[in-house]
XYZ file of C-alpha atoms in Angstrom:
369
model
C -1.150 55.351 72.316
C 0.206 58.143 72.912
C 3.316 58.707 70.478
C 6.668 59.689 72.917
C 7.734 63.545 72.385
C 10.871 63.935 70.794
C 14.016 64.936 71.829
C 13.478 68.507 69.769
C 10.662 68.820 71.214
C 11.667 68.133 75.129
C 14.864 70.675 74.147
C 12.028 73.598 72.956
C 10.092 73.132 76.402
C 12.598 73.451 78.658
C 14.268 76.634 76.284
C 10.503 77.960 77.013
C 10.487 77.391 80.243
C 14.107 78.840 80.684
C 12.832 81.826 78.530
C 10.128 81.851 81.749
C 12.514 82.242 84.701
C 14.152 84.451 83.239
C 11.432 86.748 82.257
C 10.355 86.379 85.691
C 13.594 87.020 87.781
C 13.937 90.435 85.572
C 10.659 91.844 86.613
C 11.307 90.407 89.729
C 14.812 92.210 90.328
C 12.965 95.092 88.217
C 10.286 95.402 90.513
C 12.937 95.136 92.983
C 14.895 98.584 92.369
C 11.426 100.413 91.380
C 10.740 99.435 94.615
C 13.822 100.708 96.675
C 13.769 103.972 94.522
C 9.721 104.173 96.174
C 10.497 103.422 99.141
C 11.827 106.431 100.345
C 8.566 108.240 99.544
C 6.430 105.719 100.272
C 4.528 106.935 103.818
C 4.456 110.263 102.191
C 2.539 109.104 99.388
C 0.062 106.759 101.166
C -0.735 110.199 103.252
C -1.660 111.928 100.240
C -3.665 109.050 98.944
C -5.602 108.986 101.998
C -6.407 112.874 102.545
C -7.358 112.793 98.487
C -9.425 110.470 99.106
C -10.751 111.773 102.046
C -11.236 115.470 101.403
C -12.473 114.377 97.579
C -15.961 114.485 98.433
C -15.642 118.107 99.306
C -14.355 119.373 95.940
C -16.762 117.334 93.979
C -19.543 120.062 95.877
C -18.120 122.349 95.326
C -17.745 121.710 91.750
C -20.853 123.920 90.371
C -19.791 127.043 92.174
C -16.185 127.157 90.490
C -16.970 126.339 87.433
C -15.762 122.975 87.303
C -11.769 124.148 87.575
C -10.538 121.558 90.008
C -7.143 123.057 89.693
C -8.619 125.975 91.572
C -11.316 123.904 93.693
C -8.173 122.017 94.972
C -5.460 124.671 96.060
C -8.549 126.399 97.920
C -9.187 123.571 99.541
C -5.288 122.634 101.234
C -5.280 126.831 101.669
C -7.990 126.580 103.929
C -6.442 122.728 105.523
C -3.469 123.933 105.871
C -5.779 127.544 108.033
C -7.539 124.478 110.078
C -4.456 122.845 110.930
C -2.208 125.760 111.715
C -4.045 127.749 113.842
C -4.367 124.877 116.773
C -0.609 123.469 116.064
C 0.728 126.978 116.871
C -1.427 127.447 119.812
C -1.103 123.830 121.167
C 2.847 124.840 120.666
C 2.717 128.227 122.400
C 0.817 126.158 125.401
C 2.933 123.413 125.631
C 6.117 126.133 125.729
C 4.484 128.194 128.352
C 3.151 125.288 130.356
C 7.594 123.885 129.889
C 8.729 127.124 130.870
C 6.610 128.056 133.576
C 7.552 124.427 135.013
C 11.331 125.464 134.970
C 10.955 129.158 135.969
C 9.228 127.012 139.397
C 11.986 124.742 139.422
C 14.450 126.813 139.342
C 13.426 129.218 141.911
C 13.009 126.132 144.216
C 8.958 127.300 145.370
C 7.215 124.537 144.081
C 5.764 122.179 146.807
C 3.732 118.912 147.115
C 0.916 119.575 150.059
C 1.477 116.907 152.681
C -1.157 113.268 151.656
C -4.683 113.566 153.637
C -4.982 110.593 156.267
C -7.713 108.987 154.723
C -5.329 107.666 151.486
C -3.092 105.309 153.988
C -6.658 103.123 154.329
C -7.118 102.969 150.981
C -7.241 99.185 150.312
C -3.933 97.385 149.110
C -1.857 100.410 147.750
C -3.220 103.321 150.268
C -0.511 102.827 152.214
C 2.108 102.538 150.044
C 0.704 105.547 148.166
C 0.487 107.838 150.866
C 4.348 106.791 152.268
C 5.453 108.447 149.100
C 3.568 110.831 148.953
C 4.218 112.366 152.556
C 7.986 111.968 150.953
C 7.960 113.727 148.132
C 6.564 116.034 150.366
C 9.183 116.081 152.550
C 12.220 115.177 150.627
C 10.624 116.086 146.708
C 14.700 116.259 145.718
C 15.472 112.790 147.671
C 13.141 111.630 145.725
C 13.593 113.088 142.414
C 17.719 111.519 143.075
C 16.027 108.063 144.050
C 14.516 107.707 139.852
C 17.146 110.080 138.206
C 17.727 107.083 136.011
C 13.764 106.315 135.228
C 13.652 110.457 134.374
C 16.027 111.377 132.653
C 14.877 107.891 130.535
C 11.098 109.221 130.330
C 13.127 112.485 129.382
C 14.186 110.722 126.510
C 11.129 109.402 125.410
C 9.707 112.345 125.753
C 11.832 114.350 124.110
C 11.946 111.542 120.990
C 8.347 111.060 121.037
C 8.359 115.393 120.292
C 11.170 114.832 117.273
C 9.453 112.403 116.103
C 5.853 114.530 115.936
C 7.915 117.710 114.484
C 9.017 114.738 111.294
C 5.588 113.674 111.356
C 3.580 117.253 110.504
C 6.592 118.208 108.040
C 5.633 114.589 105.796
C 1.964 115.511 106.709
C 2.133 119.243 104.886
C 4.070 117.282 102.091
C 1.474 114.554 102.105
C -1.160 117.272 102.095
C 0.176 119.580 98.776
C 0.729 116.187 96.992
C -2.833 114.998 97.972
C -4.364 118.767 96.032
C -2.413 117.355 92.997
C -4.200 114.225 93.698
C -7.531 116.020 94.049
C -7.314 118.159 90.935
C -7.069 114.464 88.812
C -9.207 112.928 91.142
C -11.869 111.267 87.630
C -8.176 109.688 86.088
C -7.025 108.286 89.539
C -10.492 106.862 90.098
C -10.724 105.794 86.482
C -7.193 104.165 87.264
C -8.272 102.965 90.598
C -10.607 101.041 88.843
C -9.080 99.930 86.187
C -5.789 98.137 88.651
C -8.315 97.020 90.764
C -10.158 95.037 87.650
C -7.388 93.535 86.832
C -6.388 91.751 90.260
C -9.550 91.216 90.985
C -11.470 90.521 87.906
C -13.878 92.952 85.948
C -17.220 92.405 88.236
C -15.432 93.119 90.967
C -12.841 95.706 90.255
C -15.347 98.931 90.219
C -16.795 97.364 94.299
C -13.656 97.111 95.691
C -12.359 100.458 94.455
C -15.693 101.271 96.160
C -14.978 99.639 98.903
C -11.773 101.204 99.749
C -13.153 104.644 98.979
C -15.294 104.749 101.276
C -13.220 102.570 104.233
C -10.496 105.423 104.202
C -13.440 107.956 104.295
C -14.857 106.109 107.682
C -11.283 105.612 109.236
C -10.869 109.154 108.726
C -14.228 109.971 110.550
C -14.375 107.595 112.848
C -10.656 107.535 113.593
C -9.544 110.983 113.770
C -12.783 112.362 113.459
C -13.658 111.103 117.296
C -9.815 111.945 117.890
C -10.382 115.628 117.350
C -13.670 116.184 118.648
C -13.141 114.599 122.166
C -9.746 116.543 122.596
C -11.397 120.085 121.888
C -14.359 118.522 124.648
C -11.894 118.036 126.510
C -8.985 120.578 126.331
C -11.654 123.148 126.993
C -12.806 121.536 130.334
C -9.093 121.331 130.852
C -8.669 125.236 129.757
C -11.470 126.214 132.365
C -11.174 124.621 135.474
C -7.017 126.097 135.268
C -5.197 122.702 135.277
C -1.299 122.886 134.421
C -0.524 122.267 131.285
C -3.758 121.357 129.385
C -2.520 122.680 125.812
C -0.147 119.665 126.587
C -2.932 116.761 128.116
C -5.113 118.266 125.227
C -2.381 117.440 122.836
C -2.303 113.815 124.559
C -6.020 113.495 124.456
C -5.199 113.974 120.576
C -2.550 110.926 120.162
C -3.896 108.701 122.625
C -7.777 108.757 120.656
C -6.025 107.937 117.455
C -4.401 104.830 118.522
C -7.732 103.936 119.748
C -6.776 103.905 123.547
C -9.827 104.971 125.925
C -9.543 109.062 127.104
C -9.867 108.080 130.501
C -6.161 107.096 130.903
C -5.633 111.651 130.840
C -9.214 112.336 132.250
C -9.381 109.878 135.400
C -5.977 111.054 136.725
C -6.617 114.571 136.277
C -9.694 114.277 137.667
C -8.075 112.979 141.291
C -5.596 115.135 140.823
C -8.649 118.285 140.674
C -9.828 116.547 143.464
C -6.758 116.067 146.047
C -5.679 119.616 144.906
C -8.830 121.612 144.924
C -11.176 119.894 147.401
C -15.090 118.470 146.948
C -17.428 121.058 145.970
C -19.903 122.283 142.764
C -17.143 123.167 140.818
C -14.709 120.032 141.112
C -18.123 117.659 140.636
C -19.439 119.512 137.497
C -15.963 119.107 136.390
C -15.320 115.504 136.958
C -18.848 114.530 136.366
C -18.042 116.632 132.451
C -14.395 115.057 131.833
C -15.704 111.919 133.051
C -18.431 111.903 130.331
C -16.363 113.625 127.704
C -13.869 110.622 127.687
C -16.719 108.607 127.121
C -17.860 109.764 124.106
C -15.732 107.691 121.745
C -18.453 104.764 122.528
C -21.265 107.049 121.235
C -19.131 108.063 118.207
C -17.403 105.589 117.068
C -20.438 103.295 116.144
C -22.291 105.863 114.758
C -19.414 107.715 112.177
C -16.887 104.467 111.519
C -18.420 102.222 109.694
C -21.185 104.745 108.195
C -20.747 104.179 104.081
C -18.816 101.169 104.164
C -20.476 97.620 102.801
C -18.654 96.090 105.634
C -20.176 95.467 109.032
C -18.336 98.444 111.718
C -16.584 95.695 114.136
C -14.336 94.242 110.762
C -13.767 98.113 110.171
C -12.977 98.566 113.886
C -10.248 95.413 114.638
C -8.323 96.379 111.148
C -8.157 99.877 112.706
C -6.732 98.512 116.027
C -4.674 95.748 114.160
C -2.687 98.205 111.622
C -2.591 100.910 114.156
C -0.267 97.837 116.610
C 1.620 96.081 113.119
C 2.104 100.204 110.815
C 1.682 102.811 113.421
C -0.866 105.772 112.024
C -1.102 104.838 108.600
C -1.392 100.805 109.511
C -4.794 102.807 110.839
C -6.255 103.053 107.050
C -4.211 100.680 105.800
C -5.446 98.117 107.794
C -9.372 98.648 107.476
C -8.897 99.113 103.629
C -7.290 95.376 103.775
C -9.838 93.396 105.929
C -12.575 95.164 104.291
C -10.974 94.047 100.888
C -10.774 89.827 101.761
C -13.387 90.474 104.290
C -15.332 90.995 101.085
C -13.816 88.715 98.669
C -14.236 85.540 101.334
C -17.917 85.844 101.392
C -18.402 86.280 97.716
C -15.921 83.254 97.193
C -17.738 81.929 99.832
C -21.843 82.399 97.770
C -20.117 81.480 94.443
C -20.764 77.657 94.543
C -21.254 75.503 91.411
C -25.471 74.683 92.032
C -25.343 71.013 93.144
C -27.441 68.917 91.080
C -30.428 66.836 92.836
C -30.294 62.988 91.890
C -33.391 61.887 89.508
C -35.289 60.690 93.080
C -34.772 63.846 95.128
C -36.288 65.603 92.055
C -39.398 63.432 91.350
C -40.006 63.732 94.709
């Protein structure tokens, strides 16, 4: 028979339990206060880490050229990145401003006129007659159509204005995070050791380095396979718009970039533009070549994504793609990077847990057989 615990032992256990609860509560309060203080800078720091991880291989390549001067290398990379980003941004802003000013001048002059629809449109299945009637009304009484849809147009204008304002603020945060990323890159070796130490403390010494390397590879793969492909598509499609003289080519190219980052098909932009060009310009060799080129360019991500999105990542490409889509839906653009990282880490830990099973001992009769 085991001796029953004395009253003094019970009091000591209760006191120890109370001490543990008080310490846990104080740690929780401290963590909450720290998070509230750091929360305004959370997006900025996440972007800085993403940019630093993405650009750090370039710094490693330049290390021998600049005699291991990490601070100088990081400064040069950030300056070049500013130039690469600011030049297209400026040109895009000028193109958008010209398109808006041109539209305003046409609206004020009253010279804007929509050509009447072709009779063949009425024969389209299901929606042909409605499209023909609406188009015909717009060509004869545009002011009346605009007054009819004035509330919807006002709401759409406010939404566009809010989007532009949000893009401006996001661009400012991006530039500041790029500067912070340069500072992180200058201390890249220390940062990598810290990341490995944190991952080892959470998941164990045997898993820490692999988890840190997996997170790094996933961030770089998403940067190449999502943002890189969206930028390539913007260039390919935008060049076609400019050569064909499509109105608002700069604004449409920007929309292609945003749609590509949001993992939506670029054909949402290219197909309506192709229809607009064919309707306004007619069927000719130029419009046919333009249509084929834009349609193929809009599908280029289907070829490039399997090649770039999962490259260098020790998890299947569908896992990274699902993480990017789910992260984008739940967390915006930053979720585009955080989602694949979290899903890839969870995938690896799950299969490591599945494989780490104790060896079952077979019965003696099975061993003799």
